[in-house]
């Protein structure tokens, strides 16, 4: 939602913090700010509406010295994006400076109380209320900052990751978390520390990191070990230092114009990395420790309930077809945001699968907690290692797609489908629904998918040509059936989120029940018409659109001649099993959205109003 980064040590803080903010900008980008404290305790605070590049321009015309820095890139929750509402926020005395990711739900009550005590506020944010609450608690109790933060947070309702320091001291930062992620990088001999929403801002400086858990507060002081406490009961938490596996190359653009394009092109490798060591096609085995260890639960599952949001929810819909078709297990796919506020019926022997790229989506996390409270076994499919969802679930499988920086999800989607395909195939075989020979055939076929995706990516320029024709369309429809109905939804979501063209996905046969009224010569309709997927029916749907002058962009199996005759454009995908076709049909739709968005001059990697991980509900 928002990105936090901070440095405390012996180097110049500015370049570290500003680069860190640029790496975290995918988390929020409507405003940004930085505070720097130099050796003479001079405090320089720069904030602006807009991008980190705008902040950079302002800061670099001024003093950026100091070995203590704190920065923030914002996705507005309370208060519109403007200079005043940007973080960092200072307390009334000017001594305390804070950055915050999350929402303080009871900020209004706290603010009223502070107003009666004479506090004044420059912004409309909940964060400025929090920093003043901490100041008031510190004053009243005459205590150290760490203690004051801890006491203040026990009065707070909501979610937060915060970093705060006292500008009159130059050796201490306090960080705390409830519901929003925070990582601490530790320099050699504790001579420097880094704080960030994820580890990407500090990977070139240290591989030693500590991830705070919910309700934990860390006191970071130069020259000594980090001290972590539970916020509510003050108990001491052992510091668990982890070795980071991330490298710099993984989070850079690697010659591509945008992260999204890079991530689209990474899919052959990402899919391979996801099934590496799991899919042993030659041996006819799928090996997945987390499934094997819970195999009785999976085999006895009466029902699988999938909870997720956005693109991950679309991956869940593909999984519904996979589990029902291959393993004959009934599936329900739920928006996590709806599930968490219903009173869902969860029976013994139901399994809940939570899907999330970031592993931090607030609604998915809340849905998991609800499912657990009702006794369900919860299995996570996450990309970000060590994320909140990965930790909250009973068991799970990582997708190993590598960092996804582009806000529009691409490789996360196909790798989520890959994991879910592996599980469905494995269960289908163990349940006797897939004979060994069919199962082995599927494994061989799945093993070919990365190479097929690689081939498919070669038609990039053809798709660019199609994009040029439709870039100014105000609306677009996406149609698919069966396994490719969720792909149609995903194609439409990709287009609307990055190009701001209104787009809708529909099951092809639903056209006649309403959307067909929209068809005229200005309406592009993207239809997924693969050979094994109710092909004849989809061809009839295409005819219906054509006879109303709609423009057809058809995704067809290589060698198709029938649709070629009718469609305005065809995009060929290699032949595969219908169950695996989403892994291929998705690719041209990602590229189509990408090129249209670029041609419309949109910010592809950071579309307006969006944030990469939605850590508030
Ligand atoms: C769309 C997109 C979002 C996310 C959604 C869930 O391109 O990225 O719809 O899929 O916010 O995020 P995760 O998967 O991190 O839980």
CSV table of N, CA and C in Angstrom, one decimal, residues 9 15 39 51 89 93 114 175 191 203 214 217 236 277 334 340 372 390 399 425 442 451 503 510 537 551 593 597 609:
chain,number,residue,atom,x,y,z
A,9,UNK,N,23.2,4.7,10.2
A,9,UNK,CA,24.5,4.1,10.2
A,9,UNK,C,25.6,5.2,10.0
A,15,UNK,N,21.2,8.6,-0.6
A,15,UNK,CA,21.1,7.8,-1.8
A,15,UNK,C,20.4,6.4,-1.5
A,39,UNK,N,24.9,15.3,11.2
A,39,UNK,CA,25.7,15.2,12.4
A,39,UNK,C,25.4,16.3,13.4
A,51,UNK,N,5.5,11.6,-7.8
A,51,UNK,CA,6.4,10.4,-7.8
A,51,UNK,C,7.7,10.6,-7.0
A,89,UNK,N,5.6,12.4,8.8
A,89,UNK,CA,4.9,13.4,9.6
A,89,UNK,C,5.7,13.6,10.9
A,93,UNK,N,6.1,18.9,18.7
A,93,UNK,CA,7.4,19.5,19.2
A,93,UNK,C,8.4,19.5,18.1
A,114,UNK,N,-6.6,14.6,21.5
A,114,UNK,CA,-5.4,15.4,21.4
A,114,UNK,C,-5.7,16.9,21.2
A,175,UNK,N,10.6,0.5,15.2
A,175,UNK,CA,9.7,0.0,14.2
A,175,UNK,C,8.7,-1.0,14.8
A,191,UNK,N,26.7,-1.9,12.9
A,191,UNK,CA,27.1,-0.5,12.7
A,191,UNK,C,26.2,0.2,11.8
A,203,UNK,N,19.2,-4.9,-0.4
A,203,UNK,CA,19.9,-6.2,-0.7
A,203,UNK,C,21.3,-6.0,-1.1
A,214,UNK,N,3.3,-9.8,13.4
A,214,UNK,CA,2.3,-9.0,13.9
A,214,UNK,C,2.5,-8.7,15.4
A,217,UNK,N,7.3,-5.1,18.2
A,217,UNK,CA,8.0,-3.8,18.1
A,217,UNK,C,9.5,-4.0,18.3
A,236,UNK,N,9.6,-10.7,25.6
A,236,UNK,CA,10.7,-10.6,24.7
A,236,UNK,C,10.6,-11.6,23.6
A,277,UNK,N,11.8,-29.5,-9.6
A,277,UNK,CA,11.9,-30.3,-8.4
A,277,UNK,C,10.6,-30.9,-7.9
A,334,UNK,N,-14.1,-17.9,-3.8
A,334,UNK,CA,-14.7,-16.7,-3.1
A,334,UNK,C,-13.8,-15.5,-3.2
A,340,UNK,N,-14.9,-12.9,4.1
A,340,UNK,CA,-14.5,-12.6,5.4
A,340,UNK,C,-15.7,-11.9,6.2
A,372,UNK,N,-9.6,-20.3,9.7
A,372,UNK,CA,-8.9,-21.0,10.7
A,372,UNK,C,-9.7,-21.1,12.0
A,390,UNK,N,1.9,-16.4,4.0
A,390,UNK,CA,2.7,-17.6,4.0
A,390,UNK,C,2.8,-18.1,5.5
A,399,UNK,N,5.3,-20.0,-5.2
A,399,UNK,CA,5.3,-20.1,-6.6
A,399,UNK,C,6.7,-19.9,-7.2
A,425,UNK,N,-3.5,-32.3,-10.5
A,425,UNK,CA,-3.0,-33.6,-11.2
A,425,UNK,C,-2.7,-34.7,-10.2
A,442,UNK,N,-0.2,-36.2,-19.1
A,442,UNK,CA,-0.3,-34.8,-18.6
A,442,UNK,C,1.0,-34.2,-18.2
A,451,UNK,N,8.5,-24.1,-22.9
A,451,UNK,CA,9.0,-23.9,-24.3
A,451,UNK,C,7.9,-23.3,-25.2
A,503,UNK,N,-13.3,-2.5,-20.0
A,503,UNK,CA,-13.4,-3.9,-20.6
A,503,UNK,C,-14.1,-4.8,-19.6
A,510,UNK,N,-22.9,-16.3,-22.6
A,510,UNK,CA,-23.7,-15.3,-21.9
A,510,UNK,C,-23.9,-14.1,-22.7
A,537,UNK,N,-19.1,-24.3,-30.3
A,537,UNK,CA,-20.0,-23.4,-29.7
A,537,UNK,C,-19.4,-22.0,-29.7
A,551,UNK,N,-15.8,-6.4,-34.1
A,551,UNK,CA,-14.5,-6.7,-34.5
A,551,UNK,C,-13.9,-7.8,-33.7
A,593,UNK,N,-2.7,-5.9,-23.8
A,593,UNK,CA,-3.0,-4.8,-22.8
A,593,UNK,C,-1.7,-4.0,-22.7
A,597,UNK,N,-1.6,0.0,-23.7
A,597,UNK,CA,-1.3,0.9,-22.6
A,597,UNK,C,-0.1,1.8,-23.0
A,609,UNK,N,-4.1,5.2,-9.3
A,609,UNK,CA,-5.0,4.7,-8.2
A,609,UNK,C,-4.7,3.3,-7.7
